Amino acid sequence: MNTPIIYEAYAPSNIAFLKYWGKADEDLQWPANDSLSMSLSQLGTKTTAQRISASDHEVEFNDQSISRDHDHGKKIYKHLDFLGARFKLTTKLGIKTSNSFPTGCGIASSASGLAALTIASLAAWFDAPSFHALEEHKFFKKDIADLSRMGSGSAGRSLWGGFVLWEKSTSALLQKISQSFNHTHWDLCDSVALFSKEAKKVSSTEGHRLAWTSPLFPPRQAIIHERLQSLIDAIKHREMNKLGPIIEQEALEMHAVMMSAETPVYYFGHETSQFLAWIRQIRNTNHLPVYFTLDAGSNVHLIYEKKYKTKLIPLLEERMGKDSVLHDEVGIGPTLKTV
Ligand code: PMV
């Protein structure tokens, strides 16, 4: 018998500069608004897939076999079932997946995880050892992004490197994810200050629903298009003094929406708030153009140009401790190969 081919995908995590928060249609994964993110380099998920003769898929997460009802397993099996049903595939897959960052360190892994899972599974099912080979089966990056976002919305943006835009468009079927600028356009770094090592108590699925109940949600929707244009302009011209205030306002607004929802959600506490104030202080006193953004959690992403890295890192590590900071930068996007 031939040894089954193992397909290995790596997908980066991404950090949103303009946030996807709220769904216009949950079943079709249609966002309430456009979003734009930067794909990272080292922080991501590696997933291998191979066809197996078994009655169900077999999934390993960080070398541990996980079942359908395991916390980490649910989304993975659900997405494999979705892909199988969509393309009428009955062959089962053996999946092994691991994150490049320590599990439970508070970095959301669903974007990189669901993107890597989609790429590796399609590669195994269709015997496609490269993105080029996937294209021969009519899986262009935009199609793989659409399939990935069905597993986790933000995963669709992990299909490219650089800066990626997810446009809501006028209908769920017309929504579009594409790269706006590649990774060579602007050498931005992202250092993540870790404040929580636990999974968040309110899932993003629940958060997306609650967003609609906030009185701040309609005014947010009303200005988001204008904000996106300013953001694209700032990236296009590599203007940190324009990008920075937009990403800070955007992150704080998303959290204000959460905090003012009918059932309020507080994703960060006092320690994070003090840290945000500290960032603003070192920006002014040390003349360091570093700006923050946060996802649905308490960890803080610091965005800055690479030339400020040597000045920022010692200050940051002194404040946080070396083990509580992860350093990354804009990346090239996902990869696919056989192993
Ligand atoms: O992909 P989801 O459903 O986990 O939503 C992620 C939402 C944020 O990370 C908070 C923002 C974003 O645009 O990535």
Tab-separated table of C-alpha atoms and ligand atoms in Angstrom:
chain	number	residue	atom	x	y	z
A	1	MET	CA	0.000	0.000	0.000
A	2	ASN	CA	1.255	3.509	-0.795
A	3	THR	CA	2.176	5.678	2.180
A	4	PRO	CA	-0.526	8.343	2.378
A	5	ILE	CA	0.668	11.829	1.482
A	6	ILE	CA	0.704	14.338	4.319
A	7	TYR	CA	-0.180	17.931	3.426
A	8	GLU	CA	1.098	20.669	5.717
A	9	ALA	CA	-0.383	24.157	5.843
A	10	TYR	CA	0.793	27.110	7.885
A	11	ALA	CA	-1.540	30.072	8.330
A	12	PRO	CA	-0.681	33.250	10.199
A	13	SER	CA	-2.767	34.898	12.836
A	14	ASN	CA	-3.976	38.390	11.948
A	15	ILE	CA	-4.626	41.508	13.975
A	16	ALA	CA	-7.535	43.700	12.911
A	17	PHE	CA	-6.943	47.438	12.568
A	18	LEU	CA	-10.615	47.928	11.679
A	19	LYS	CA	-12.662	45.394	13.637
A	20	TYR	CA	-15.186	42.841	12.499
A	21	TRP	CA	-17.667	43.015	15.362
A	22	GLY	CA	-21.276	42.072	14.692
A	23	LYS	CA	-22.765	39.861	11.977
A	24	ALA	CA	-25.429	40.978	9.529
A	25	ASP	CA	-26.267	37.309	8.860
A	26	GLU	CA	-24.981	34.618	11.174
A	27	ASP	CA	-25.715	31.595	8.950
A	28	LEU	CA	-24.010	33.158	5.937
A	29	GLN	CA	-21.213	34.694	8.049
A	30	TRP	CA	-21.943	38.106	6.622
A	31	PRO	CA	-20.296	40.824	8.712
A	32	ALA	CA	-22.080	43.988	9.854
A	33	ASN	CA	-19.183	46.061	8.493
A	34	ASP	CA	-15.945	45.992	6.529
A	35	SER	CA	-12.749	45.068	8.391
A	36	LEU	CA	-9.044	45.342	7.677
A	37	SER	CA	-6.180	43.437	9.292
A	38	MET	CA	-2.447	42.875	9.208
A	39	SER	CA	-1.302	39.280	8.835
A	40	LEU	CA	1.455	38.252	11.217
A	41	SER	CA	4.525	36.178	10.536
A	42	GLN	CA	5.534	33.859	13.408
A	43	LEU	CA	2.291	33.692	15.367
A	44	GLY	CA	0.161	31.155	13.573
A	45	THR	CA	-1.047	27.574	13.200
A	46	LYS	CA	0.568	24.598	11.519
A	47	THR	CA	-1.871	21.878	10.426
A	48	THR	CA	-1.243	18.615	8.644
A	49	ALA	CA	-3.944	16.552	6.952
A	50	GLN	CA	-3.967	13.113	5.376
A	51	ARG	CA	-6.680	10.826	4.098
A	52	ILE	CA	-7.376	7.895	6.437
A	53	SER	CA	-9.532	4.768	6.370
A	54	ALA	CA	-11.727	5.347	9.403
A	55	SER	CA	-15.367	5.967	10.242
A	56	ASP	CA	-14.703	9.488	11.537
A	57	HIS	CA	-12.045	12.187	11.280
A	58	GLU	CA	-9.194	11.902	13.770
A	59	VAL	CA	-7.934	15.164	15.236
A	60	GLU	CA	-4.829	15.840	17.340
A	61	PHE	CA	-4.271	19.219	18.944
A	62	ASN	CA	-0.748	19.766	20.304
A	63	ASP	CA	-0.129	15.964	20.153
A	64	GLN	CA	-3.304	15.174	22.144
A	65	SER	CA	-6.130	13.319	20.482
A	66	ILE	CA	-9.310	15.389	20.782
A	67	SER	CA	-12.891	14.246	20.411
A	68	ARG	CA	-15.913	15.961	18.893
A	69	ASP	CA	-17.045	17.410	22.226
A	70	HIS	CA	-13.633	18.655	23.382
A	71	ASP	CA	-13.467	22.465	23.767
A	72	HIS	CA	-10.787	22.796	21.075
A	73	GLY	CA	-12.351	20.047	18.934
A	74	LYS	CA	-15.868	21.397	18.370
A	75	LYS	CA	-14.984	24.070	15.820
A	76	ILE	CA	-12.525	21.767	14.010
A	77	TYR	CA	-14.947	18.852	13.543
A	78	LYS	CA	-17.789	21.222	12.662
A	79	HIS	CA	-15.675	22.803	9.946
A	80	LEU	CA	-14.556	19.415	8.578
A	81	ASP	CA	-18.226	18.369	8.450
A	82	PHE	CA	-19.111	21.628	6.673
A	83	LEU	CA	-16.371	21.182	4.047
A	84	GLY	CA	-17.207	17.497	3.569
A	85	ALA	CA	-20.905	18.261	3.050
A	86	ARG	CA	-20.187	21.222	0.720
A	87	PHE	CA	-18.039	19.112	-1.642
A	88	LYS	CA	-19.734	15.732	-1.042
A	89	LEU	CA	-16.551	14.194	0.367
A	90	THR	CA	-16.886	11.057	2.420
A	91	THR	CA	-13.201	10.180	2.963
A	92	LYS	CA	-12.127	10.902	6.515
A	93	LEU	CA	-9.036	12.913	7.403
A	94	GLY	CA	-6.347	12.624	10.041
A	95	ILE	CA	-5.609	16.151	11.263
A	96	LYS	CA	-2.717	17.285	13.459
A	97	THR	CA	-2.665	20.909	14.475
A	98	SER	CA	-0.552	23.091	16.736
A	99	ASN	CA	-0.075	26.788	17.372
A	100	SER	CA	3.320	28.478	17.304
A	101	PHE	CA	2.382	30.364	20.459
A	102	PRO	CA	1.805	28.646	23.795
A	103	THR	CA	-1.754	27.344	24.122
A	104	GLY	CA	-3.870	29.287	26.564
A	105	CYS	CA	-1.617	32.326	26.435
A	106	GLY	CA	-4.629	34.378	25.488
A	107	ILE	CA	-3.900	34.773	21.785
A	108	ALA	CA	-6.986	34.057	19.743
A	109	SER	CA	-6.117	31.168	17.484
A	110	SER	CA	-9.338	30.748	15.552
A	111	ALA	CA	-8.214	32.925	12.618
A	112	SER	CA	-4.972	31.042	11.958
A	113	GLY	CA	-6.467	27.702	13.074
A	114	LEU	CA	-9.483	27.683	10.777
A	115	ALA	CA	-7.484	29.030	7.826
A	116	ALA	CA	-4.762	26.364	8.211
A	117	LEU	CA	-7.415	23.661	8.655
A	118	THR	CA	-9.248	24.704	5.480
A	119	ILE	CA	-6.060	24.798	3.379
A	120	ALA	CA	-4.677	21.476	4.660
A	121	SER	CA	-8.002	19.622	4.384
A	122	LEU	CA	-8.702	20.765	0.826
A	123	ALA	CA	-5.114	19.853	-0.103
A	124	ALA	CA	-5.560	16.325	1.291
A	125	TRP	CA	-9.013	15.760	-0.170
A	126	PHE	CA	-8.049	17.014	-3.626
A	127	ASP	CA	-4.433	15.791	-3.669
A	128	ALA	CA	-3.137	19.314	-4.129
A	129	PRO	CA	0.404	19.876	-2.804
A	130	SER	CA	0.509	23.630	-3.515
A	131	PHE	CA	-1.742	26.678	-3.907
A	132	HIS	CA	-1.176	26.377	-7.631
A	133	ALA	CA	-2.487	22.797	-7.557
A	134	LEU	CA	-5.513	23.948	-5.522
A	135	GLU	CA	-6.246	26.514	-8.229
A	136	GLU	CA	-6.433	23.685	-10.763
A	137	HIS	CA	-9.355	22.404	-8.694
A	138	LYS	CA	-10.894	25.912	-8.813
A	139	PHE	CA	-9.868	26.751	-5.266
A	140	PHE	CA	-8.432	30.228	-5.660
A	141	LYS	CA	-7.353	32.088	-2.537
A	142	LYS	CA	-10.613	34.030	-2.533
A	143	ASP	CA	-12.561	30.742	-2.522
A	144	ILE	CA	-10.439	29.281	0.286
A	145	ALA	CA	-10.894	32.554	2.222
A	146	ASP	CA	-14.677	32.259	1.810
A	147	LEU	CA	-14.613	28.688	3.089
A	148	SER	CA	-12.311	29.621	5.994
A	149	ARG	CA	-14.546	32.473	7.137
A	150	MET	CA	-17.420	29.999	7.486
A	151	GLY	CA	-15.375	28.412	10.299
A	152	SER	CA	-14.388	31.715	11.895
A	153	GLY	CA	-14.980	35.080	10.213
A	154	SER	CA	-11.525	36.508	10.847
A	155	ALA	CA	-9.919	33.335	9.384
A	156	GLY	CA	-10.786	34.524	5.877
A	157	ARG	CA	-8.293	37.358	6.284
A	158	SER	CA	-5.440	34.903	7.075
A	159	LEU	CA	-5.279	33.722	3.445
A	160	TRP	CA	-2.924	36.527	2.464
A	161	GLY	CA	0.091	38.238	3.941
A	162	GLY	CA	0.411	41.985	4.350
A	163	PHE	CA	-2.782	43.992	4.816
A	164	VAL	CA	-6.102	42.334	4.066
A	165	LEU	CA	-9.549	43.840	3.541
A	166	TRP	CA	-12.860	42.037	4.105
A	167	GLU	CA	-15.597	43.997	2.341
A	168	LYS	CA	-19.158	43.527	3.458
A	169	SER	CA	-20.624	44.568	0.108
A	170	THR	CA	-24.344	44.805	-0.606
A	171	SER	CA	-25.213	41.142	-0.046
A	172	ALA	CA	-23.775	38.127	1.743
A	173	LEU	CA	-22.968	36.503	-1.594
A	174	LEU	CA	-21.027	39.537	-2.839
A	175	GLN	CA	-18.798	39.975	0.239
A	176	LYS	CA	-15.152	39.879	-0.709
A	177	ILE	CA	-11.802	39.302	1.010
A	178	SER	CA	-8.638	40.474	-0.726
A	179	GLN	CA	-5.131	41.754	-0.118
A	180	SER	CA	-4.815	45.567	-0.130
A	181	PHE	CA	-1.006	45.786	0.275
A	182	ASN	CA	1.579	43.031	0.491
A	183	HIS	CA	4.060	42.456	3.331
A	184	THR	CA	6.833	44.514	1.701
A	185	HIS	CA	4.675	47.637	1.660
A	186	TRP	CA	5.324	48.673	5.292
A	187	ASP	CA	7.523	46.950	7.882
A	188	LEU	CA	5.194	47.143	10.851
A	189	CYS	CA	5.788	45.102	14.003
A	190	ASP	CA	3.281	43.735	16.515
A	191	SER	CA	4.430	43.026	20.074
A	192	VAL	CA	1.744	41.392	22.188
A	193	ALA	CA	1.591	42.147	25.908
A	194	LEU	CA	-0.065	39.181	27.618
A	195	PHE	CA	-2.417	39.865	30.513
A	196	SER	CA	-4.529	36.748	30.487
A	197	LYS	CA	-3.701	33.131	29.917
A	198	GLU	CA	-7.302	31.982	30.033
A	199	ALA	CA	-9.869	31.463	27.315
A	200	LYS	CA	-12.320	34.354	27.213
A	201	LYS	CA	-15.558	33.846	29.147
A	202	VAL	CA	-17.831	35.252	26.431
A	203	SER	CA	-17.099	33.711	23.032
A	204	SER	CA	-16.761	35.959	20.008
A	205	THR	CA	-19.895	34.281	18.562
A	206	GLU	CA	-21.865	35.574	21.554
A	207	GLY	CA	-20.062	38.934	21.402
A	208	HIS	CA	-21.033	39.400	17.733
A	209	ARG	CA	-24.703	38.888	18.747
A	210	LEU	CA	-24.583	41.219	21.749
A	211	ALA	CA	-22.993	44.033	19.727
A	212	TRP	CA	-26.379	44.799	18.147
A	213	THR	CA	-27.883	45.577	21.560
A	214	SER	CA	-25.479	48.441	22.276
A	215	PRO	CA	-26.715	52.016	21.661
A	216	LEU	CA	-23.198	52.718	20.373
A	217	PHE	CA	-23.498	50.170	17.564
A	218	PRO	CA	-25.563	52.272	15.066
A	219	PRO	CA	-23.300	55.371	15.341
A	220	ARG	CA	-20.287	53.085	14.917
A	221	GLN	CA	-21.768	51.608	11.729
A	222	ALA	CA	-22.497	55.095	10.432
A	223	ILE	CA	-18.853	56.249	10.539
A	224	ILE	CA	-17.045	53.026	9.725
A	225	HIS	CA	-16.792	53.583	5.994
A	226	GLU	CA	-15.141	56.955	6.469
A	227	ARG	CA	-12.766	55.441	9.022
A	228	LEU	CA	-11.836	52.672	6.589
A	229	GLN	CA	-10.945	55.223	3.912
A	230	SER	CA	-8.688	57.099	6.363
A	231	LEU	CA	-7.105	53.828	7.452
A	232	ILE	CA	-6.371	52.726	3.871
A	233	ASP	CA	-4.898	56.148	3.176
A	234	ALA	CA	-2.674	55.967	6.255
A	235	ILE	CA	-1.370	52.525	5.231
A	236	LYS	CA	-0.947	53.555	1.614
A	237	HIS	CA	1.233	56.542	2.580
A	238	ARG	CA	2.856	54.751	5.567
A	239	GLU	CA	1.750	57.454	7.986
A	240	MET	CA	2.024	56.181	11.546
A	241	ASN	CA	0.711	59.424	13.047
A	242	LYS	CA	-2.521	58.834	11.102
A	243	LEU	CA	-2.733	55.041	11.480
A	244	GLY	CA	-2.062	55.033	15.249
A	245	PRO	CA	-4.979	57.186	16.437
A	246	ILE	CA	-7.377	55.291	14.142
A	247	ILE	CA	-6.449	51.852	15.478
A	248	GLU	CA	-6.610	52.996	19.108
A	249	GLN	CA	-9.997	54.643	18.652
A	250	GLU	CA	-11.263	51.611	16.771
A	251	ALA	CA	-10.205	49.130	19.478
A	252	LEU	CA	-11.606	51.252	22.316
A	253	GLU	CA	-14.848	51.768	20.407
A	254	MET	CA	-15.267	48.018	19.893
A	255	HIS	CA	-14.794	47.501	23.640
A	256	ALA	CA	-17.199	50.365	24.406
A	257	VAL	CA	-19.799	48.573	22.263
A	258	MET	CA	-19.229	45.413	24.309
A	259	MET	CA	-19.398	47.206	27.644
A	260	SER	CA	-22.618	48.991	26.714
A	261	ALA	CA	-24.406	45.892	25.383
A	262	GLU	CA	-27.638	44.790	27.097
A	263	THR	CA	-25.577	42.109	28.803
A	264	PRO	CA	-22.308	44.001	29.239
A	265	VAL	CA	-19.078	42.242	28.419
A	266	TYR	CA	-15.785	43.353	29.933
A	267	TYR	CA	-12.924	41.700	28.109
A	268	PHE	CA	-10.186	43.589	29.962
A	269	GLY	CA	-9.614	44.892	33.455
A	270	HIS	CA	-7.606	47.333	35.489
A	271	GLU	CA	-4.141	45.988	34.602
A	272	THR	CA	-4.776	46.357	30.870
A	273	SER	CA	-6.229	49.863	31.346
A	274	GLN	CA	-3.131	50.962	33.242
A	275	PHE	CA	-0.944	49.523	30.527
A	276	LEU	CA	-2.831	51.474	27.836
A	277	ALA	CA	-2.193	54.670	29.797
A	278	TRP	CA	1.493	53.698	30.078
A	279	ILE	CA	1.743	53.255	26.312
A	280	ARG	CA	0.349	56.735	25.766
A	281	GLN	CA	2.838	58.061	28.301
A	282	ILE	CA	5.947	56.457	26.742
A	283	ARG	CA	4.741	57.594	23.351
A	284	ASN	CA	4.906	61.180	24.542
A	285	THR	CA	7.857	61.146	26.932
A	286	ASN	CA	10.118	58.816	24.928
A	287	HIS	CA	9.017	60.046	21.506
A	288	LEU	CA	8.145	56.489	20.539
A	289	PRO	CA	5.430	56.233	17.871
A	290	VAL	CA	3.872	53.055	19.260
A	291	TYR	CA	0.109	52.546	19.266
A	292	PHE	CA	-2.162	49.843	20.682
A	293	THR	CA	-5.062	47.722	19.557
A	294	LEU	CA	-6.949	44.911	21.300
A	295	ASP	CA	-9.109	42.045	20.091
A	296	ALA	CA	-11.859	40.459	22.162
A	297	GLY	CA	-9.585	39.858	25.131
A	298	SER	CA	-7.273	41.565	27.580
A	299	ASN	CA	-4.015	41.250	25.633
A	300	VAL	CA	-2.628	44.350	24.012
A	301	HIS	CA	-1.106	44.429	20.533
A	302	LEU	CA	1.494	47.163	20.105
A	303	ILE	CA	1.923	48.338	16.544
A	304	TYR	CA	5.074	50.220	15.526
A	305	GLU	CA	7.605	50.555	12.727
A	306	LYS	CA	10.568	48.165	12.818
A	307	LYS	CA	13.096	50.979	13.247
A	308	TYR	CA	11.727	51.581	16.786
A	309	LYS	CA	12.052	47.947	17.864
A	310	THR	CA	15.379	48.250	19.709
A	311	LYS	CA	14.108	51.256	21.635
A	312	LEU	CA	10.716	49.785	22.550
A	313	ILE	CA	11.542	46.187	23.486
A	314	PRO	CA	13.704	46.865	26.586
A	315	LEU	CA	11.061	49.241	27.969
A	316	LEU	CA	8.303	46.762	27.286
A	317	GLU	CA	10.125	43.763	28.723
A	318	GLU	CA	11.088	45.704	31.821
A	319	ARG	CA	7.455	46.566	32.423
A	320	MET	CA	5.923	43.183	31.509
A	321	GLY	CA	8.700	40.638	32.083
A	322	LYS	CA	10.215	38.809	29.102
A	323	ASP	CA	7.794	35.848	29.312
A	324	SER	CA	4.737	38.033	29.041
A	325	VAL	CA	5.522	39.555	25.663
A	326	LEU	CA	5.491	37.989	22.179
A	327	HIS	CA	7.151	39.766	19.276
A	328	ASP	CA	6.051	39.498	15.675
A	329	GLU	CA	5.753	41.516	12.480
A	330	VAL	CA	3.828	41.688	9.215
A	331	GLY	CA	4.141	38.378	7.350
A	332	ILE	CA	4.028	36.841	3.891
A	333	GLY	CA	0.836	34.825	4.346
A	334	PRO	CA	0.031	31.101	4.409
A	335	THR	CA	2.135	28.273	2.979
A	336	LEU	CA	1.307	24.771	1.772
A	337	LYS	CA	3.599	21.805	1.122
A	338	THR	CA	3.803	18.031	1.454
A	339	VAL	CA	5.945	16.485	4.188
B	1	PMV	O1	-13.490	35.455	13.792
B	1	PMV	P1	-14.255	35.667	15.051
B	1	PMV	O2	-15.698	35.302	14.930
B	1	PMV	O3	-13.575	34.982	16.232
B	1	PMV	O4	-14.271	37.250	15.387
B	1	PMV	C1	-13.108	37.943	15.672
B	1	PMV	C2	-13.383	39.356	15.991
B	1	PMV	C3	-12.191	40.198	16.442
B	1	PMV	O5	-11.010	39.441	16.529
B	1	PMV	C4	-12.494	40.781	17.808
B	1	PMV	C5	-11.992	41.357	15.467
B	1	PMV	C6	-11.439	41.004	14.125
B	1	PMV	O6	-11.794	41.671	13.156
B	1	PMV	O7	-10.588	40.088	14.032
